[in-house]
């Protein structure tokens, strides 16, 4: 395979990957925007311990969203750094976009908006779970719900710290194809 054909096939494959990741991002957002309220509605009438799982669902949405956005931008970064630099047509699309930061603002605002929404879902779900567990623990003579309460507090705190640190660590690479070291 000639070098030009190889670059062409890489470009086609990476654009297909970016398109597939955009589709997954749309699904994650749809699941989050519709799924969290629906899950909360059903949890309200279900077993009290079902509330404990809702914050984990929100954390999975946050981390999935960050991972997909980051991977999509990583593919764009590879196109900019490897494929476009070897092309006679320079600048390519990714290079042109990065040379005009105003054109990347919408992507970072979109990313930030959904991260904020997902974190709001997370903290609301934590609050609802804590309220349910606190109510159950207050009337529990066996002490079982106190263990659930303390365990939930610990895991929710660890989850929030982990999600926020992941977000901070991957923010730049999730909204730009320029390396954070550059």
mmCIF file with all atom_site columns, C-alpha atoms in Angstrom:
data_model
loop_
_atom_site.group_PDB
_atom_site.id
_atom_site.type_symbol
_atom_site.label_atom_id
_atom_site.label_alt_id
_atom_site.label_comp_id
_atom_site.label_asym_id
_atom_site.label_entity_id
_atom_site.label_seq_id
_atom_site.pdbx_PDB_ins_code
_atom_site.Cartn_x
_atom_site.Cartn_y
_atom_site.Cartn_z
_atom_site.occupancy
_atom_site.B_iso_or_equiv
_atom_site.pdbx_formal_charge
_atom_site.auth_seq_id
_atom_site.auth_comp_id
_atom_site.auth_asym_id
_atom_site.auth_atom_id
_atom_site.pdbx_PDB_model_num
ATOM 1   C CA . UNK A 1 1   ? 0.000   0.000  0.000  1.00 0.00 ? 1   UNK A CA 1
ATOM 2   C CA . UNK A 1 2   ? 1.378   3.372  -0.970 1.00 0.00 ? 2   UNK A CA 1
ATOM 3   C CA . UNK A 1 3   ? 1.838   6.119  1.596  1.00 0.00 ? 3   UNK A CA 1
ATOM 4   C CA . UNK A 1 4   ? -0.901  8.296  0.087  1.00 0.00 ? 4   UNK A CA 1
ATOM 5   C CA . UNK A 1 5   ? -3.399  5.436  0.120  1.00 0.00 ? 5   UNK A CA 1
ATOM 6   C CA . UNK A 1 6   ? -2.459  4.588  3.711  1.00 0.00 ? 6   UNK A CA 1
ATOM 7   C CA . UNK A 1 7   ? -3.048  8.207  4.802  1.00 0.00 ? 7   UNK A CA 1
ATOM 8   C CA . UNK A 1 8   ? -6.365  8.243  2.965  1.00 0.00 ? 8   UNK A CA 1
ATOM 9   C CA . UNK A 1 9   ? -7.510  5.037  4.670  1.00 0.00 ? 9   UNK A CA 1
ATOM 10  C CA . UNK A 1 10  ? -6.408  6.343  8.076  1.00 0.00 ? 10  UNK A CA 1
ATOM 11  C CA . UNK A 1 11  ? -8.353  9.535  7.505  1.00 0.00 ? 11  UNK A CA 1
ATOM 12  C CA . UNK A 1 12  ? -11.477 7.651  6.436  1.00 0.00 ? 12  UNK A CA 1
ATOM 13  C CA . UNK A 1 13  ? -11.218 5.302  9.435  1.00 0.00 ? 13  UNK A CA 1
ATOM 14  C CA . UNK A 1 14  ? -10.688 8.135  11.907 1.00 0.00 ? 14  UNK A CA 1
ATOM 15  C CA . UNK A 1 15  ? -13.581 10.185 10.507 1.00 0.00 ? 15  UNK A CA 1
ATOM 16  C CA . UNK A 1 16  ? -15.800 7.078  10.849 1.00 0.00 ? 16  UNK A CA 1
ATOM 17  C CA . UNK A 1 17  ? -14.613 6.681  14.451 1.00 0.00 ? 17  UNK A CA 1
ATOM 18  C CA . UNK A 1 18  ? -15.386 10.338 15.175 1.00 0.00 ? 18  UNK A CA 1
ATOM 19  C CA . UNK A 1 19  ? -18.860 9.923  13.699 1.00 0.00 ? 19  UNK A CA 1
ATOM 20  C CA . UNK A 1 20  ? -19.504 6.788  15.777 1.00 0.00 ? 20  UNK A CA 1
ATOM 21  C CA . UNK A 1 21  ? -18.346 8.569  18.936 1.00 0.00 ? 21  UNK A CA 1
ATOM 22  C CA . UNK A 1 22  ? -20.635 11.513 18.188 1.00 0.00 ? 22  UNK A CA 1
ATOM 23  C CA . UNK A 1 23  ? -23.510 9.053  17.934 1.00 0.00 ? 23  UNK A CA 1
ATOM 24  C CA . UNK A 1 24  ? -22.543 7.527  21.305 1.00 0.00 ? 24  UNK A CA 1
ATOM 25  C CA . UNK A 1 25  ? -22.274 11.008 22.839 1.00 0.00 ? 25  UNK A CA 1
ATOM 26  C CA . UNK A 1 26  ? -25.802 11.753 21.638 1.00 0.00 ? 26  UNK A CA 1
ATOM 27  C CA . UNK A 1 27  ? -27.018 8.506  23.192 1.00 0.00 ? 27  UNK A CA 1
ATOM 28  C CA . UNK A 1 28  ? -25.274 9.246  26.500 1.00 0.00 ? 28  UNK A CA 1
ATOM 29  C CA . UNK A 1 29  ? -26.826 12.718 26.603 1.00 0.00 ? 29  UNK A CA 1
ATOM 30  C CA . UNK A 1 30  ? -30.249 11.306 25.735 1.00 0.00 ? 30  UNK A CA 1
ATOM 31  C CA . UNK A 1 31  ? -29.967 8.608  28.401 1.00 0.00 ? 31  UNK A CA 1
ATOM 32  C CA . UNK A 1 32  ? -28.882 11.228 30.916 1.00 0.00 ? 32  UNK A CA 1
ATOM 33  C CA . UNK A 1 33  ? -31.518 13.822 30.118 1.00 0.00 ? 33  UNK A CA 1
ATOM 34  C CA . UNK A 1 34  ? -34.368 11.315 29.913 1.00 0.00 ? 34  UNK A CA 1
ATOM 35  C CA . UNK A 1 35  ? -33.038 8.385  31.938 1.00 0.00 ? 35  UNK A CA 1
ATOM 36  C CA . UNK A 1 36  ? -32.126 10.172 35.155 1.00 0.00 ? 36  UNK A CA 1
ATOM 37  C CA . UNK A 1 37  ? -35.563 11.769 35.681 1.00 0.00 ? 37  UNK A CA 1
ATOM 38  C CA . UNK A 1 38  ? -37.314 8.517  34.711 1.00 0.00 ? 38  UNK A CA 1
ATOM 39  C CA . UNK A 1 39  ? -35.084 6.464  37.032 1.00 0.00 ? 39  UNK A CA 1
ATOM 40  C CA . UNK A 1 40  ? -35.726 8.970  39.824 1.00 0.00 ? 40  UNK A CA 1
ATOM 41  C CA . UNK A 1 41  ? -39.481 8.705  39.268 1.00 0.00 ? 41  UNK A CA 1
ATOM 42  C CA . UNK A 1 42  ? -39.417 4.916  39.463 1.00 0.00 ? 42  UNK A CA 1
ATOM 43  C CA . UNK A 1 43  ? -37.069 4.932  42.453 1.00 0.00 ? 43  UNK A CA 1
ATOM 44  C CA . UNK A 1 44  ? -39.530 7.137  44.345 1.00 0.00 ? 44  UNK A CA 1
ATOM 45  C CA . UNK A 1 45  ? -42.106 4.358  44.425 1.00 0.00 ? 45  UNK A CA 1
ATOM 46  C CA . UNK A 1 46  ? -39.727 1.436  44.712 1.00 0.00 ? 46  UNK A CA 1
ATOM 47  C CA . UNK A 1 47  ? -37.622 -0.110 47.422 1.00 0.00 ? 47  UNK A CA 1
ATOM 48  C CA . UNK A 1 48  ? -35.812 2.551  49.445 1.00 0.00 ? 48  UNK A CA 1
ATOM 49  C CA . UNK A 1 49  ? -32.412 1.050  48.708 1.00 0.00 ? 49  UNK A CA 1
ATOM 50  C CA . UNK A 1 50  ? -32.919 1.631  44.979 1.00 0.00 ? 50  UNK A CA 1
ATOM 51  C CA . UNK A 1 51  ? -32.125 5.288  45.675 1.00 0.00 ? 51  UNK A CA 1
ATOM 52  C CA . UNK A 1 52  ? -28.603 4.243  46.609 1.00 0.00 ? 52  UNK A CA 1
ATOM 53  C CA . UNK A 1 53  ? -27.870 3.246  42.994 1.00 0.00 ? 53  UNK A CA 1
ATOM 54  C CA . UNK A 1 54  ? -28.971 6.463  41.264 1.00 0.00 ? 54  UNK A CA 1
ATOM 55  C CA . UNK A 1 55  ? -25.802 8.469  42.018 1.00 0.00 ? 55  UNK A CA 1
ATOM 56  C CA . UNK A 1 56  ? -23.701 5.649  40.533 1.00 0.00 ? 56  UNK A CA 1
ATOM 57  C CA . UNK A 1 57  ? -25.795 5.811  37.372 1.00 0.00 ? 57  UNK A CA 1
ATOM 58  C CA . UNK A 1 58  ? -25.064 9.555  37.150 1.00 0.00 ? 58  UNK A CA 1
ATOM 59  C CA . UNK A 1 59  ? -21.336 8.933  37.705 1.00 0.00 ? 59  UNK A CA 1
ATOM 60  C CA . UNK A 1 60  ? -21.299 6.400  34.880 1.00 0.00 ? 60  UNK A CA 1
ATOM 61  C CA . UNK A 1 61  ? -22.923 8.958  32.611 1.00 0.00 ? 61  UNK A CA 1
ATOM 62  C CA . UNK A 1 62  ? -20.336 11.602 33.536 1.00 0.00 ? 62  UNK A CA 1
ATOM 63  C CA . UNK A 1 63  ? -17.380 9.293  32.997 1.00 0.00 ? 63  UNK A CA 1
ATOM 64  C CA . UNK A 1 64  ? -18.821 7.841  29.769 1.00 0.00 ? 64  UNK A CA 1
ATOM 65  C CA . UNK A 1 65  ? -19.422 11.343 28.436 1.00 0.00 ? 65  UNK A CA 1
ATOM 66  C CA . UNK A 1 66  ? -15.869 12.451 29.255 1.00 0.00 ? 66  UNK A CA 1
ATOM 67  C CA . UNK A 1 67  ? -14.390 9.269  27.753 1.00 0.00 ? 67  UNK A CA 1
ATOM 68  C CA . UNK A 1 68  ? -16.309 9.564  24.472 1.00 0.00 ? 68  UNK A CA 1
ATOM 69  C CA . UNK A 1 69  ? -15.592 13.281 24.078 1.00 0.00 ? 69  UNK A CA 1
ATOM 70  C CA . UNK A 1 70  ? -11.918 12.740 24.855 1.00 0.00 ? 70  UNK A CA 1
ATOM 71  C CA . UNK A 1 71  ? -11.609 9.852  22.389 1.00 0.00 ? 71  UNK A CA 1
ATOM 72  C CA . UNK A 1 72  ? -13.334 11.852 19.665 1.00 0.00 ? 72  UNK A CA 1
ATOM 73  C CA . UNK A 1 73  ? -10.929 14.760 20.124 1.00 0.00 ? 73  UNK A CA 1
ATOM 74  C CA . UNK A 1 74  ? -7.990  12.332 20.258 1.00 0.00 ? 74  UNK A CA 1
ATOM 75  C CA . UNK A 1 75  ? -8.941  11.046 16.793 1.00 0.00 ? 75  UNK A CA 1
ATOM 76  C CA . UNK A 1 76  ? -9.122  14.641 15.577 1.00 0.00 ? 76  UNK A CA 1
ATOM 77  C CA . UNK A 1 77  ? -5.721  15.316 17.125 1.00 0.00 ? 77  UNK A CA 1
ATOM 78  C CA . UNK A 1 78  ? -4.238  12.341 15.273 1.00 0.00 ? 78  UNK A CA 1
ATOM 79  C CA . UNK A 1 79  ? -5.709  13.613 12.007 1.00 0.00 ? 79  UNK A CA 1
ATOM 80  C CA . UNK A 1 80  ? -4.196  17.051 12.648 1.00 0.00 ? 80  UNK A CA 1
ATOM 81  C CA . UNK A 1 81  ? -0.772  15.831 13.771 1.00 0.00 ? 81  UNK A CA 1
ATOM 82  C CA . UNK A 1 82  ? -0.216  12.780 11.570 1.00 0.00 ? 82  UNK A CA 1
ATOM 83  C CA . UNK A 1 83  ? -2.475  12.826 8.535  1.00 0.00 ? 83  UNK A CA 1
ATOM 84  C CA . UNK A 1 84  ? -2.757  16.537 7.733  1.00 0.00 ? 84  UNK A CA 1
ATOM 85  C CA . UNK A 1 85  ? 0.969   17.233 8.152  1.00 0.00 ? 85  UNK A CA 1
ATOM 86  C CA . UNK A 1 86  ? 1.777   14.639 5.488  1.00 0.00 ? 86  UNK A CA 1
ATOM 87  C CA . UNK A 1 87  ? -0.757  16.041 3.061  1.00 0.00 ? 87  UNK A CA 1
ATOM 88  C CA . UNK A 1 88  ? 0.050   18.540 0.359  1.00 0.00 ? 88  UNK A CA 1
ATOM 89  C CA . UNK A 1 89  ? -3.178  20.343 1.241  1.00 0.00 ? 89  UNK A CA 1
ATOM 90  C CA . UNK A 1 90  ? -2.233  22.275 4.345  1.00 0.00 ? 90  UNK A CA 1
ATOM 91  C CA . UNK A 1 91  ? -3.829  23.455 6.505  1.00 0.00 ? 91  UNK A CA 1
ATOM 92  C CA . UNK A 1 92  ? -6.331  20.650 6.859  1.00 0.00 ? 92  UNK A CA 1
ATOM 93  C CA . UNK A 1 93  ? -9.662  20.894 8.653  1.00 0.00 ? 93  UNK A CA 1
ATOM 94  C CA . UNK A 1 94  ? -8.394  20.162 12.178 1.00 0.00 ? 94  UNK A CA 1
ATOM 95  C CA . UNK A 1 95  ? -5.395  22.481 11.807 1.00 0.00 ? 95  UNK A CA 1
ATOM 96  C CA . UNK A 1 96  ? -7.628  25.231 10.457 1.00 0.00 ? 96  UNK A CA 1
ATOM 97  C CA . UNK A 1 97  ? -10.105 24.797 13.335 1.00 0.00 ? 97  UNK A CA 1
ATOM 98  C CA . UNK A 1 98  ? -7.405  24.934 15.992 1.00 0.00 ? 98  UNK A CA 1
ATOM 99  C CA . UNK A 1 99  ? -5.920  28.062 14.437 1.00 0.00 ? 99  UNK A CA 1
ATOM 100 C CA . UNK A 1 100 ? -9.249  29.803 15.065 1.00 0.00 ? 100 UNK A CA 1
ATOM 101 C CA . UNK A 1 101 ? -10.149 29.204 18.737 1.00 0.00 ? 101 UNK A CA 1
ATOM 102 C CA . UNK A 1 102 ? -13.504 30.951 18.371 1.00 0.00 ? 102 UNK A CA 1
ATOM 103 C CA . UNK A 1 103 ? -14.695 27.995 16.284 1.00 0.00 ? 103 UNK A CA 1
ATOM 104 C CA . UNK A 1 104 ? -13.993 25.563 19.135 1.00 0.00 ? 104 UNK A CA 1
ATOM 105 C CA . UNK A 1 105 ? -15.951 27.534 21.737 1.00 0.00 ? 105 UNK A CA 1
ATOM 106 C CA . UNK A 1 106 ? -19.230 25.803 21.002 1.00 0.00 ? 106 UNK A CA 1
ATOM 107 C CA . UNK A 1 107 ? -17.686 22.390 21.599 1.00 0.00 ? 107 UNK A CA 1
ATOM 108 C CA . UNK A 1 108 ? -16.302 23.440 24.977 1.00 0.00 ? 108 UNK A CA 1
ATOM 109 C CA . UNK A 1 109 ? -19.596 25.110 25.962 1.00 0.00 ? 109 UNK A CA 1
ATOM 110 C CA . UNK A 1 110 ? -21.560 22.009 24.941 1.00 0.00 ? 110 UNK A CA 1
ATOM 111 C CA . UNK A 1 111 ? -19.178 19.808 26.894 1.00 0.00 ? 111 UNK A CA 1
ATOM 112 C CA . UNK A 1 112 ? -19.340 22.071 29.961 1.00 0.00 ? 112 UNK A CA 1
ATOM 113 C CA . UNK A 1 113 ? -23.132 22.356 29.859 1.00 0.00 ? 113 UNK A CA 1
ATOM 114 C CA . UNK A 1 114 ? -23.679 18.623 29.925 1.00 0.00 ? 114 UNK A CA 1
ATOM 115 C CA . UNK A 1 115 ? -21.023 18.059 32.553 1.00 0.00 ? 115 UNK A CA 1
ATOM 116 C CA . UNK A 1 116 ? -22.819 20.614 34.747 1.00 0.00 ? 116 UNK A CA 1
ATOM 117 C CA . UNK A 1 117 ? -26.188 18.965 34.107 1.00 0.00 ? 117 UNK A CA 1
ATOM 118 C CA . UNK A 1 118 ? -24.803 15.509 34.867 1.00 0.00 ? 118 UNK A CA 1
ATOM 119 C CA . UNK A 1 119 ? -23.134 16.727 38.072 1.00 0.00 ? 119 UNK A CA 1
ATOM 120 C CA . UNK A 1 120 ? -26.407 18.365 39.114 1.00 0.00 ? 120 UNK A CA 1
ATOM 121 C CA . UNK A 1 121 ? -28.114 15.021 38.556 1.00 0.00 ? 121 UNK A CA 1
ATOM 122 C CA . UNK A 1 122 ? -25.389 13.359 40.598 1.00 0.00 ? 122 UNK A CA 1
ATOM 123 C CA . UNK A 1 123 ? -25.647 15.704 43.579 1.00 0.00 ? 123 UNK A CA 1
ATOM 124 C CA . UNK A 1 124 ? -29.460 15.667 43.489 1.00 0.00 ? 124 UNK A CA 1
ATOM 125 C CA . UNK A 1 125 ? -29.415 11.871 43.432 1.00 0.00 ? 125 UNK A CA 1
ATOM 126 C CA . UNK A 1 126 ? -26.932 11.848 46.335 1.00 0.00 ? 126 UNK A CA 1
ATOM 127 C CA . UNK A 1 127 ? -29.196 14.199 48.303 1.00 0.00 ? 127 UNK A CA 1
ATOM 128 C CA . UNK A 1 128 ? -32.266 12.076 47.660 1.00 0.00 ? 128 UNK A CA 1
ATOM 129 C CA . UNK A 1 129 ? -30.439 8.876  48.565 1.00 0.00 ? 129 UNK A CA 1
ATOM 130 C CA . UNK A 1 130 ? -29.077 10.440 51.754 1.00 0.00 ? 130 UNK A CA 1
ATOM 131 C CA . UNK A 1 131 ? -32.550 11.630 52.730 1.00 0.00 ? 131 UNK A CA 1
ATOM 132 C CA . UNK A 1 132 ? -33.981 8.147  52.230 1.00 0.00 ? 132 UNK A CA 1
ATOM 133 C CA . UNK A 1 133 ? -31.111 6.440  54.058 1.00 0.00 ? 133 UNK A CA 1
ATOM 134 C CA . UNK A 1 134 ? -31.221 8.939  56.932 1.00 0.00 ? 134 UNK A CA 1
ATOM 135 C CA . UNK A 1 135 ? -34.942 8.329  57.353 1.00 0.00 ? 135 UNK A CA 1
ATOM 136 C CA . UNK A 1 136 ? -34.461 4.589  57.320 1.00 0.00 ? 136 UNK A CA 1
ATOM 137 C CA . UNK A 1 137 ? -31.480 4.721  59.704 1.00 0.00 ? 137 UNK A CA 1
ATOM 138 C CA . UNK A 1 138 ? -33.379 6.819  62.245 1.00 0.00 ? 138 UNK A CA 1
ATOM 139 C CA . UNK A 1 139 ? -36.023 4.175  62.753 1.00 0.00 ? 139 UNK A CA 1
ATOM 140 C CA . UNK A 1 140 ? -33.803 1.115  62.421 1.00 0.00 ? 140 UNK A CA 1
ATOM 141 C CA . UNK A 1 141 ? -33.056 -0.627 65.711 1.00 0.00 ? 141 UNK A CA 1
ATOM 142 C CA . UNK A 1 142 ? -30.739 -3.169 64.107 1.00 0.00 ? 142 UNK A CA 1
ATOM 143 C CA . UNK A 1 143 ? -28.337 -0.500 62.842 1.00 0.00 ? 143 UNK A CA 1
ATOM 144 C CA . UNK A 1 144 ? -28.224 -1.962 59.323 1.00 0.00 ? 144 UNK A CA 1
ATOM 145 C CA . UNK A 1 145 ? -29.232 1.282  57.649 1.00 0.00 ? 145 UNK A CA 1
ATOM 146 C CA . UNK A 1 146 ? -26.480 3.202  59.472 1.00 0.00 ? 146 UNK A CA 1
ATOM 147 C CA . UNK A 1 147 ? -23.980 0.964  57.670 1.00 0.00 ? 147 UNK A CA 1
ATOM 148 C CA . UNK A 1 148 ? -25.707 1.695  54.390 1.00 0.00 ? 148 UNK A CA 1
ATOM 149 C CA . UNK A 1 149 ? -25.660 5.406  55.176 1.00 0.00 ? 149 UNK A CA 1
ATOM 150 C CA . UNK A 1 150 ? -21.959 5.515  56.064 1.00 0.00 ? 150 UNK A CA 1
ATOM 151 C CA . UNK A 1 151 ? -21.021 3.322  53.118 1.00 0.00 ? 151 UNK A CA 1
ATOM 152 C CA . UNK A 1 152 ? -23.029 5.490  50.747 1.00 0.00 ? 152 UNK A CA 1
ATOM 153 C CA . UNK A 1 153 ? -21.429 8.684  52.078 1.00 0.00 ? 153 UNK A CA 1
ATOM 154 C CA . UNK A 1 154 ? -17.950 7.223  51.597 1.00 0.00 ? 154 UNK A CA 1
ATOM 155 C CA . UNK A 1 155 ? -18.571 5.865  48.097 1.00 0.00 ? 155 UNK A CA 1
ATOM 156 C CA . UNK A 1 156 ? -20.394 8.996  46.918 1.00 0.00 ? 156 UNK A CA 1
ATOM 157 C CA . UNK A 1 157 ? -17.506 11.168 48.129 1.00 0.00 ? 157 UNK A CA 1
ATOM 158 C CA . UNK A 1 158 ? -14.939 8.912  46.455 1.00 0.00 ? 158 UNK A CA 1
ATOM 159 C CA . UNK A 1 159 ? -17.008 8.896  43.263 1.00 0.00 ? 159 UNK A CA 1
ATOM 160 C CA . UNK A 1 160 ? -17.341 12.682 43.201 1.00 0.00 ? 160 UNK A CA 1
ATOM 161 C CA . UNK A 1 161 ? -13.622 13.193 43.804 1.00 0.00 ? 161 UNK A CA 1
ATOM 162 C CA . UNK A 1 162 ? -12.765 10.655 41.126 1.00 0.00 ? 162 UNK A CA 1
ATOM 163 C CA . UNK A 1 163 ? -15.156 12.166 38.552 1.00 0.00 ? 163 UNK A CA 1
ATOM 164 C CA . UNK A 1 164 ? -13.979 15.713 39.240 1.00 0.00 ? 164 UNK A CA 1
ATOM 165 C CA . UNK A 1 165 ? -10.304 14.739 39.062 1.00 0.00 ? 165 UNK A CA 1
ATOM 166 C CA . UNK A 1 166 ? -10.950 12.881 35.801 1.00 0.00 ? 166 UNK A CA 1
ATOM 167 C CA . UNK A 1 167 ? -12.731 15.939 34.438 1.00 0.00 ? 167 UNK A CA 1
ATOM 168 C CA . UNK A 1 168 ? -9.923  18.315 35.463 1.00 0.00 ? 168 UNK A CA 1
ATOM 169 C CA . UNK A 1 169 ? -7.259  15.983 34.095 1.00 0.00 ? 169 UNK A CA 1
ATOM 170 C CA . UNK A 1 170 ? -9.002  15.483 30.740 1.00 0.00 ? 170 UNK A CA 1
ATOM 171 C CA . UNK A 1 171 ? -10.707 18.857 30.258 1.00 0.00 ? 171 UNK A CA 1
ATOM 172 C CA . UNK A 1 172 ? -8.236  20.272 27.751 1.00 0.00 ? 172 UNK A CA 1
ATOM 173 C CA . UNK A 1 173 ? -7.964  17.084 25.703 1.00 0.00 ? 173 UNK A CA 1
ATOM 174 C CA . UNK A 1 174 ? -11.773 16.811 25.612 1.00 0.00 ? 174 UNK A CA 1
ATOM 175 C CA . UNK A 1 175 ? -12.362 20.239 24.069 1.00 0.00 ? 175 UNK A CA 1
ATOM 176 C CA . UNK A 1 176 ? -9.309  20.705 21.820 1.00 0.00 ? 176 UNK A CA 1
ATOM 177 C CA . UNK A 1 177 ? -7.023  18.773 19.512 1.00 0.00 ? 177 UNK A CA 1
ATOM 178 C CA . UNK A 1 178 ? -4.018  20.688 20.834 1.00 0.00 ? 178 UNK A CA 1
ATOM 179 C CA . UNK A 1 179 ? -2.029  18.811 23.478 1.00 0.00 ? 179 UNK A CA 1
ATOM 180 C CA . UNK A 1 180 ? -2.243  20.220 26.976 1.00 0.00 ? 180 UNK A CA 1
ATOM 181 C CA . UNK A 1 181 ? 1.577   20.225 27.052 1.00 0.00 ? 181 UNK A CA 1
ATOM 182 C CA . UNK A 1 182 ? 1.754   22.427 23.964 1.00 0.00 ? 182 UNK A CA 1
#
